[in-house]
mmCIF file of C-alpha atoms in Angstrom:
data_model
loop_
_atom_site.group_PDB
_atom_site.id
_atom_site.type_symbol
_atom_site.label_atom_id
_atom_site.label_comp_id
_atom_site.label_asym_id
_atom_site.label_seq_id
_atom_site.Cartn_x
_atom_site.Cartn_y
_atom_site.Cartn_z
ATOM 1 C CA ARG A 1 -0.036 39.355 -17.323
ATOM 2 C CA THR A 2 2.295 37.684 -14.864
ATOM 3 C CA VAL A 3 2.070 34.072 -13.739
ATOM 4 C CA GLU A 4 1.037 35.310 -10.292
ATOM 5 C CA GLU A 5 -1.807 37.381 -11.752
ATOM 6 C CA VAL A 6 -3.060 34.410 -13.759
ATOM 7 C CA GLU A 7 -3.073 32.246 -10.634
ATOM 8 C CA ARG A 8 -4.866 34.964 -8.665
ATOM 9 C CA THR A 9 -7.486 35.149 -11.413
ATOM 10 C CA ARG A 10 -8.041 31.410 -11.145
ATOM 11 C CA GLN A 11 -8.546 31.785 -7.410
ATOM 12 C CA PHE A 12 -10.885 34.711 -8.072
ATOM 13 C CA GLY A 13 -13.014 32.369 -10.183
ATOM 14 C CA LYS A 14 -13.467 30.126 -7.143
ATOM 15 C CA GLU A 15 -14.492 33.143 -5.076
ATOM 16 C CA VAL A 16 -17.073 34.153 -7.669
ATOM 17 C CA VAL A 17 -18.578 30.660 -7.545
ATOM 18 C CA ASP A 18 -18.741 30.828 -3.758
ATOM 19 C CA LEU A 19 -20.332 34.279 -3.882
ATOM 20 C CA LEU A 20 -22.991 33.348 -6.431
ATOM 21 C CA ARG A 21 -23.865 30.168 -4.557
ATOM 22 C CA HIS A 22 -25.131 32.440 -1.789
ATOM 23 C CA GLN A 23 -27.419 34.371 -4.158
ATOM 24 C CA PRO A 24 -30.997 33.430 -5.144
ATOM 25 C CA HIS A 25 -30.941 31.318 -8.310
ATOM 26 C CA PHE A 26 -27.117 31.622 -8.244
ATOM 27 C CA ARG A 27 -27.162 34.957 -10.065
ATOM 28 C CA MET A 28 -26.942 38.672 -9.280
ATOM 29 C CA PRO A 29 -26.976 42.072 -11.031
ATOM 30 C CA PHE A 30 -23.635 43.157 -12.458
ATOM 31 C CA SER A 31 -23.961 46.501 -10.665
ATOM 32 C CA LYS A 32 -24.138 44.856 -7.235
ATOM 33 C CA PHE A 33 -21.034 42.715 -7.567
ATOM 34 C CA ILE A 34 -18.461 45.091 -6.028
ATOM 35 C CA PRO A 35 -20.411 45.912 -2.835
ATOM 36 C CA THR A 36 -21.563 42.298 -2.461
ATOM 37 C CA TYR A 37 -18.004 41.006 -2.907
ATOM 38 C CA HIS A 38 -16.767 43.468 -0.279
ATOM 39 C CA HIS A 39 -19.483 42.431 2.158
ATOM 40 C CA HIS A 40 -19.005 38.689 1.566
ATOM 41 C CA PHE A 41 -15.199 38.527 1.736
ATOM 42 C CA GLY A 42 -14.481 41.601 3.859
ATOM 43 C CA ARG A 43 -12.075 43.141 1.344
ATOM 44 C CA GLN A 44 -12.084 45.219 -1.811
ATOM 45 C CA CYS A 45 -11.935 43.662 -5.273
ATOM 46 C CA LYS A 46 -8.801 45.301 -6.691
ATOM 47 C CA LEU A 47 -8.621 44.819 -10.456
ATOM 48 C CA SER A 48 -4.888 45.584 -10.630
ATOM 49 C CA TYR A 49 -4.256 42.597 -8.357
ATOM 50 C CA TYR A 50 -5.372 40.380 -11.254
ATOM 51 C CA GLY A 51 -3.737 42.413 -14.022
ATOM 52 C CA PHE A 52 -6.871 44.160 -15.320
ATOM 53 C CA THR A 53 -8.225 47.704 -15.426
ATOM 54 C CA LYS A 54 -11.888 46.875 -16.119
ATOM 55 C CA LEU A 55 -14.196 44.574 -14.183
ATOM 56 C CA MET A 56 -15.683 43.158 -17.379
ATOM 57 C CA GLU A 57 -12.214 42.078 -18.524
ATOM 58 C CA LEU A 58 -11.738 40.205 -15.262
ATOM 59 C CA PHE A 59 -15.068 38.434 -15.701
ATOM 60 C CA GLU A 60 -14.176 37.492 -19.272
ATOM 61 C CA ALA A 61 -11.035 35.787 -17.931
ATOM 62 C CA ILE A 62 -13.106 33.161 -16.046
ATOM 63 C CA PRO A 63 -15.527 31.872 -18.736
ATOM 64 C CA ASP A 64 -15.417 28.354 -17.327
ATOM 65 C CA VAL A 65 -17.409 29.422 -14.251
ATOM 66 C CA LEU A 66 -19.133 32.730 -15.033
ATOM 67 C CA LEU A 67 -21.621 34.039 -17.586
ATOM 68 C CA VAL A 68 -22.489 37.706 -18.109
ATOM 69 C CA LEU A 69 -26.056 37.824 -19.421
ATOM 70 C CA GLU A 70 -27.804 40.739 -21.099
ATOM 71 C CA CYS A 71 -31.288 41.097 -19.580
ATOM 72 C CA GLY A 72 -32.799 44.141 -21.243
ATOM 73 C CA GLU A 73 -30.734 47.118 -20.178
ATOM 74 C CA GLU A 74 -29.262 45.292 -17.205
ATOM 75 C CA ARG A 75 -26.374 42.848 -17.117
ATOM 76 C CA VAL A 76 -26.627 39.836 -14.843
ATOM 77 C CA LEU A 77 -23.906 37.551 -13.510
ATOM 78 C CA ALA A 78 -24.729 33.841 -13.513
ATOM 79 C CA LEU A 79 -22.902 30.568 -13.049
ATOM 80 C CA THR A 80 -22.209 28.430 -16.101
ATOM 81 C CA GLU A 81 -24.431 25.386 -16.571
ATOM 82 C CA VAL A 82 -21.876 23.015 -15.063
ATOM 83 C CA GLU A 83 -21.330 25.223 -12.018
ATOM 84 C CA HIS A 84 -25.082 25.804 -11.751
ATOM 85 C CA VAL A 85 -25.761 22.072 -11.551
ATOM 86 C CA LYS A 86 -22.904 21.602 -9.067
ATOM 87 C CA ALA A 87 -24.330 24.355 -6.863
ATOM 88 C CA LEU A 88 -27.776 22.752 -6.917
ATOM 89 C CA ALA A 89 -26.277 19.345 -6.177
ATOM 90 C CA ALA A 90 -24.566 20.791 -3.104
ATOM 91 C CA GLN A 91 -27.953 21.941 -1.802
ATOM 92 C CA LEU A 92 -29.524 18.485 -1.946
ATOM 93 C CA ARG A 93 -28.777 17.010 1.459
ATOM 94 C CA ASP A 94 -31.953 15.101 2.346
ATOM 95 C CA SER A 95 -32.652 11.555 1.227
ATOM 96 C CA GLY A 96 -36.029 9.869 0.955
ATOM 97 C CA LEU A 97 -37.946 12.980 -0.132
ATOM 98 C CA PRO A 98 -41.029 12.282 -2.301
ATOM 99 C CA VAL A 99 -40.541 13.624 -5.817
ATOM 100 C CA SER A 100 -43.930 15.341 -5.606
ATOM 101 C CA GLN A 101 -42.697 17.439 -2.663
ATOM 102 C CA LEU A 102 -39.256 18.356 -3.975
ATOM 103 C CA LEU A 103 -40.131 21.751 -5.479
ATOM 104 C CA SER A 104 -42.178 22.917 -2.490
ATOM 105 C CA GLU A 105 -39.574 21.745 0.034
ATOM 106 C CA TYR A 106 -36.842 23.490 -1.928
ATOM 107 C CA SER A 107 -38.743 26.797 -1.757
ATOM 108 C CA LYS A 108 -39.326 26.411 1.990
ATOM 109 C CA THR A 109 -35.673 25.628 2.659
ATOM 110 C CA PHE A 110 -33.954 28.267 0.527
ATOM 111 C CA GLY A 111 -36.580 30.995 0.248
ATOM 112 C CA TYR A 112 -36.825 30.993 -3.539
ATOM 113 C CA SER A 113 -38.223 28.650 -6.150
ATOM 114 C CA LEU A 114 -36.360 25.978 -8.082
ATOM 115 C CA ARG A 115 -36.810 27.098 -11.687
ATOM 116 C CA LEU A 116 -36.464 24.273 -14.177
ATOM 117 C CA GLN A 117 -35.639 26.643 -17.033
ATOM 118 C CA ASP A 118 -32.467 27.716 -15.232
ATOM 119 C CA TYR A 119 -31.151 24.205 -15.870
ATOM 120 C CA ASP A 120 -32.478 23.885 -19.413
ATOM 121 C CA ALA A 121 -34.961 21.268 -18.198
ATOM 122 C CA ALA A 122 -38.601 21.069 -19.256
ATOM 123 C CA THR A 123 -39.677 18.665 -16.506
ATOM 124 C CA LEU A 124 -38.610 17.711 -12.996
ATOM 125 C CA PRO A 125 -37.570 14.193 -14.119
ATOM 126 C CA GLY A 126 -35.424 15.880 -16.758
ATOM 127 C CA LEU A 127 -33.693 17.947 -14.078
ATOM 128 C CA LEU A 128 -33.180 14.930 -11.826
ATOM 129 C CA ASN A 129 -31.574 13.137 -14.742
ATOM 130 C CA LYS A 130 -28.969 15.909 -14.862
ATOM 131 C CA LEU A 131 -28.312 15.227 -11.187
ATOM 132 C CA CYS A 132 -27.727 11.497 -11.659
ATOM 133 C CA HIS A 133 -24.293 11.893 -10.071
ATOM 134 C CA VAL A 134 -25.946 13.046 -6.838
ATOM 135 C CA VAL A 135 -29.431 11.543 -6.580
ATOM 136 C CA LYS A 136 -31.494 8.655 -7.860
ATOM 137 C CA VAL A 137 -35.242 8.155 -8.079
ATOM 138 C CA ILE A 138 -36.615 4.945 -6.591
ATOM 139 C CA ASP A 139 -40.066 3.402 -6.332
ATOM 140 C CA ALA A 140 -41.241 3.561 -2.719
ATOM 141 C CA PRO A 141 -44.513 2.232 -1.241
ATOM 142 C CA GLU A 142 -46.007 5.734 -1.272
ATOM 143 C CA GLY A 143 -44.645 6.750 -4.670
ATOM 144 C CA LYS A 144 -41.353 7.829 -6.200
ATOM 145 C CA GLU A 145 -38.663 9.147 -3.872
ATOM 146 C CA VAL A 146 -35.424 11.041 -4.362
ATOM 147 C CA GLN A 147 -32.450 9.439 -2.630
ATOM 148 C CA LEU A 148 -28.807 10.433 -2.457
ATOM 149 C CA ILE A 149 -26.540 7.958 -4.221
ATOM 150 C CA ASN A 150 -23.784 6.080 -2.413
ATOM 151 C CA ARG A 151 -20.634 7.422 -4.013
ATOM 152 C CA LYS A 152 -17.589 5.255 -4.549
ATOM 153 C CA SER A 153 -14.382 6.141 -2.758
ATOM 154 C CA LEU A 154 -11.666 7.784 -4.823
ATOM 155 C CA ARG A 155 -8.852 5.878 -3.108
ATOM 156 C CA ALA A 156 -8.708 2.915 -5.485
ATOM 157 C CA LEU A 157 -9.331 5.109 -8.524
ATOM 158 C CA THR A 158 -6.463 7.479 -7.724
ATOM 159 C CA SER A 159 -4.055 4.550 -7.502
ATOM 160 C CA GLN A 160 -5.298 3.251 -10.852
ATOM 161 C CA LEU A 161 -4.964 6.655 -12.510
ATOM 162 C CA LEU A 162 -1.475 7.082 -11.085
ATOM 163 C CA ALA A 163 -0.411 3.685 -12.412
ATOM 164 C CA LEU A 164 -1.861 4.520 -15.817
ATOM 165 C CA MET A 165 -0.112 7.899 -16.067
ATOM 166 C CA MET A 166 3.165 6.464 -14.767
ATOM 167 C CA SER A 167 3.140 3.845 -17.515
ATOM 168 C CA LEU A 168 2.910 6.318 -20.415
ATOM 169 C CA PRO A 169 5.654 6.078 -23.053
ATOM 170 C CA GLU A 170 8.780 8.039 -22.189
ATOM 171 C CA ASP A 171 8.113 10.650 -24.887
ATOM 172 C CA ARG A 172 4.602 11.458 -23.596
ATOM 173 C CA ASP A 173 3.604 13.243 -20.415
ATOM 174 C CA HIS A 174 -0.111 13.817 -21.044
ATOM 175 C CA LEU A 175 -3.361 12.319 -22.298
ATOM 176 C CA GLY A 176 -6.546 13.907 -23.562
ATOM 177 C CA VAL A 177 -9.459 13.474 -21.156
ATOM 178 C CA GLU A 178 -11.325 11.112 -23.470
ATOM 179 C CA GLU A 179 -8.081 9.366 -24.360
ATOM 180 C CA LEU A 180 -7.514 8.750 -20.660
ATOM 181 C CA ARG A 181 -11.023 7.316 -20.320
ATOM 182 C CA LYS A 182 -10.427 4.880 -23.182
ATOM 183 C CA GLN A 183 -7.004 3.906 -21.836
ATOM 184 C CA TYR A 184 -8.484 3.295 -18.385
ATOM 185 C CA GLU A 185 -11.271 1.098 -19.734
ATOM 186 C CA LEU A 186 -8.797 -0.829 -21.883
ATOM 187 C CA THR A 187 -6.363 -1.328 -18.997
ATOM 188 C CA TYR A 188 -8.830 -2.219 -16.254
ATOM 189 C CA ALA A 189 -11.647 -3.723 -18.358
ATOM 190 C CA ALA A 190 -14.206 -1.570 -16.554
ATOM 191 C CA PRO A 191 -16.066 1.641 -17.440
ATOM 192 C CA LEU A 192 -14.929 4.914 -15.894
ATOM 193 C CA ASN A 193 -18.215 6.514 -14.887
ATOM 194 C CA PRO A 194 -17.736 9.831 -13.033
ATOM 195 C CA CYS A 195 -21.321 9.739 -11.730
ATOM 196 C CA GLU A 196 -20.389 6.770 -9.548
ATOM 197 C CA TYR A 197 -17.945 9.042 -7.725
ATOM 198 C CA GLY A 198 -20.328 11.991 -7.432
ATOM 199 C CA PHE A 199 -19.162 14.055 -10.414
ATOM 200 C CA ILE A 200 -21.088 15.308 -13.405
ATOM 201 C CA SER A 201 -18.206 14.762 -15.840
ATOM 202 C CA LEU A 202 -14.825 13.073 -16.036
ATOM 203 C CA THR A 203 -13.120 16.469 -16.237
ATOM 204 C CA GLU A 204 -14.680 17.514 -12.934
ATOM 205 C CA LEU A 205 -13.568 14.251 -11.347
ATOM 206 C CA LEU A 206 -9.985 14.705 -12.526
ATOM 207 C CA LYS A 207 -9.925 18.315 -11.323
ATOM 208 C CA SER A 208 -10.828 17.067 -7.842
ATOM 209 C CA LEU A 209 -7.363 15.440 -7.650
ATOM 210 C CA PRO A 210 -5.131 18.555 -7.884
ATOM 211 C CA TYR A 211 -2.365 16.963 -5.807
ATOM 212 C CA LEU A 212 -2.052 14.212 -8.437
ATOM 213 C CA LEU A 213 -3.260 15.551 -11.795
ATOM 214 C CA GLN A 214 -3.304 18.790 -13.763
ATOM 215 C CA VAL A 215 -6.154 19.390 -16.216
ATOM 216 C CA ARG A 216 -5.646 22.160 -18.763
ATOM 217 C CA ALA A 217 -7.409 23.262 -21.929
ATOM 218 C CA THR A 218 -4.909 23.635 -24.768
ATOM 219 C CA ASP A 219 -5.028 24.882 -28.346
ATOM 220 C CA THR A 220 -3.849 22.899 -31.366
ATOM 221 C CA SER A 221 -0.218 23.754 -30.597
ATOM 222 C CA GLY A 222 -0.502 22.511 -27.023
ATOM 223 C CA ALA A 223 -0.393 25.974 -25.442
ATOM 224 C CA PRO A 224 -2.725 26.433 -22.437
ATOM 225 C CA VAL A 225 -5.837 28.539 -23.007
ATOM 226 C CA CYS A 226 -8.858 29.608 -20.965
ATOM 227 C CA LEU A 227 -12.086 28.804 -22.776
ATOM 228 C CA SER A 228 -15.774 28.688 -22.010
ATOM 229 C CA GLU A 229 -17.799 25.465 -22.044
ATOM 230 C CA ASP A 230 -19.232 26.312 -25.472
ATOM 231 C CA GLU A 231 -15.779 26.872 -26.954
ATOM 232 C CA LEU A 232 -14.629 23.512 -25.620
ATOM 233 C CA ASP A 233 -17.734 21.842 -27.044
ATOM 234 C CA ASP A 234 -17.021 23.410 -30.439
ATOM 235 C CA GLY A 235 -13.821 21.394 -30.624
ATOM 236 C CA GLY A 236 -11.530 24.414 -30.772
ATOM 237 C CA ALA A 237 -9.447 23.094 -27.900
ATOM 238 C CA GLU A 238 -8.566 19.894 -26.105
ATOM 239 C CA GLU A 239 -8.470 19.199 -22.391
ATOM 240 C CA ARG A 240 -5.238 17.456 -21.456
ATOM 241 C CA VAL A 241 -4.316 15.602 -18.290
ATOM 242 C CA ARG A 242 -0.828 15.180 -16.886
ATOM 243 C CA LEU A 243 0.778 14.414 -13.548
ATOM 244 C CA THR A 244 1.654 17.236 -11.170
ATOM 245 C CA ARG A 245 5.280 18.322 -10.907
ATOM 246 C CA LEU A 246 5.955 16.084 -7.896
ATOM 247 C CA TYR A 247 4.577 12.991 -9.583
ATOM 248 C CA ARG A 248 6.374 13.795 -12.849
ATOM 249 C CA PHE A 249 9.565 13.820 -10.789
ATOM 250 C CA ALA A 250 8.613 10.450 -9.293
ATOM 251 C CA ARG A 251 7.985 9.092 -12.771
ATOM 252 C CA GLY A 252 11.404 10.284 -13.903
ATOM 253 C CA VAL A 253 13.185 8.701 -10.959
ATOM 254 C CA ARG A 254 11.357 5.433 -11.551
ATOM 255 C CA ALA A 255 12.644 5.537 -15.105
ATOM 256 C CA LEU A 256 16.196 5.684 -13.717
ATOM 257 C CA LEU A 257 15.672 2.258 -12.199
ATOM 258 C CA HIS A 258 15.304 0.905 -15.706
ATOM 259 C CA THR A 259 18.542 2.596 -16.764
ATOM 260 C CA TYR A 260 20.908 1.181 -14.159
ATOM 261 C CA HIS A 261 21.916 -2.441 -13.726
ATOM 262 C CA TYR A 262 19.379 -3.286 -11.057
ATOM 263 C CA ASN A 263 20.241 -6.991 -11.000
ATOM 264 C CA GLN A 264 23.884 -6.269 -10.130
ATOM 265 C CA ILE A 265 22.849 -3.761 -7.467
ATOM 266 C CA PHE A 266 20.437 -6.237 -5.915
ATOM 267 C CA LEU A 267 23.100 -8.974 -5.886
ATOM 268 C CA LYS A 268 25.699 -6.685 -4.317
ATOM 269 C CA TYR A 269 23.545 -5.538 -1.429
ATOM 270 C CA THR A 270 21.489 -8.684 -0.748
ATOM 271 C CA GLY A 271 23.923 -11.426 -1.707
ATOM 272 C CA ARG A 272 21.418 -13.134 -3.981
ATOM 273 C CA GLU A 273 20.208 -12.749 -7.539
ATOM 274 C CA PHE A 274 17.104 -10.733 -8.218
ATOM 275 C CA GLN A 275 14.218 -12.959 -9.334
ATOM 276 C CA PRO A 276 11.050 -11.038 -10.309
ATOM 277 C CA GLN A 277 9.274 -14.402 -10.575
ATOM 278 C CA THR A 278 9.452 -14.565 -6.784
ATOM 279 C CA TYR A 279 6.929 -11.727 -6.716
ATOM 280 C CA GLY A 280 4.744 -13.130 -9.477
ATOM 281 C CA TYR A 281 6.151 -11.116 -12.405
ATOM 282 C CA LYS A 282 8.223 -12.094 -15.405
ATOM 283 C CA THR A 283 10.414 -8.988 -15.609
ATOM 284 C CA LEU A 284 11.633 -6.089 -13.480
ATOM 285 C CA GLU A 285 9.644 -3.696 -15.669
ATOM 286 C CA GLU A 286 6.388 -5.511 -14.916
ATOM 287 C CA LEU A 287 7.167 -5.560 -11.193
ATOM 288 C CA LEU A 288 7.894 -1.826 -11.010
ATOM 289 C CA ALA A 289 4.801 -1.008 -13.051
ATOM 290 C CA ALA A 290 2.716 -2.879 -10.477
ATOM 291 C CA ILE A 291 3.772 -0.610 -7.586
ATOM 292 C CA PRO A 292 3.886 2.971 -8.932
ATOM 293 C CA GLN A 293 2.357 4.389 -5.756
ATOM 294 C CA VAL A 294 5.020 2.933 -3.416
ATOM 295 C CA PRO A 295 8.253 4.850 -2.647
ATOM 296 C CA LEU A 296 11.205 3.142 -4.316
ATOM 297 C CA THR A 297 14.818 3.598 -3.243
ATOM 298 C CA CYS A 298 18.003 2.167 -4.683
ATOM 299 C CA THR A 299 21.673 2.815 -3.970
ATOM 300 C CA LEU A 300 24.257 3.099 -6.704
ATOM 301 C CA ALA A 301 27.888 3.581 -5.583
ATOM 302 C CA SER A 302 27.695 6.375 -2.987
ATOM 303 C CA VAL A 303 24.632 8.078 -4.504
ATOM 304 C CA ARG A 304 21.166 7.433 -3.120
ATOM 305 C CA PHE A 305 18.121 7.796 -5.386
ATOM 306 C CA GLY A 306 14.537 8.049 -4.100
ATOM 307 C CA ALA A 307 11.296 8.159 -6.069
ATOM 308 C CA LEU A 308 8.837 10.362 -4.214
ATOM 309 C CA ALA A 309 5.534 8.772 -5.088
ATOM 310 C CA PRO A 310 3.439 8.595 -1.906
ATOM 311 C CA VAL A 311 0.144 6.781 -1.860
ATOM 312 C CA PRO A 312 -2.494 9.350 -2.955
ATOM 313 C CA ARG A 313 -4.718 10.436 -0.107
ATOM 314 C CA ASP A 314 -8.461 10.061 -0.394
ATOM 315 C CA GLU A 315 -9.779 13.591 0.078
ATOM 316 C CA ARG A 316 -13.418 12.673 -0.170
#
């Protein structure tokens, strides 16, 4: 398949999630997908547009978001566990609801019951524990209540992640997801808890920053692959994180500043020697590492170099 078809398939996965979020229990019969898709999006689902000839093949290409279940003689489309929990989390908008009323209020609001077994939970507290990135249970005067958590802003975190990725050794352009977590905690002496930012996992948090980071599952050779959650859990692949193309360019241009004689350039154009101690750092390298998110420009002879590294925007 072409690169365009692969990208269209990825976008199709997002459409499937959106479609199933509008269905009771986030699932629907396989046989009803085509007419429901047409009605929901106002266009036909053309398999050739994604490089396939069979609908089942298209579904098998998005295992990270979709499951095809065999229920007797009928096949049913359902969201994966991660997407299922995310869909439920998006439905929880009210704060201060008594735990004892949660199931009944859910049924009244959405017109169908909240089935614990759909989330592999035996009890309501067990389900709420899976939603710890969205809600918390507190002791109120009249009993336990469900409250929405106050999520941290991503602004400071994105700057920290950018600084961390910018400071990788020259011969590396990626980190494994867990490797990134460990590096973050070592660098900033603080845990990186995705629940504090409203995400169920670190991978989901990193994927929410597509303008800054790329997250891809790769095989042992480093080639990108598309795997289901179970296949990732089996250890057959690794999820890797790297900067987007724009920020990789910025990282490369920053590296040029280390190559040229910055002290001589600074002296020529300012008339004084460059003293990193003035800014509280011992060396130029330490100073540049402290401001990876700020555009840097230097002039060498008649050539002007610019590192395009704008401050990441907070999209939350």
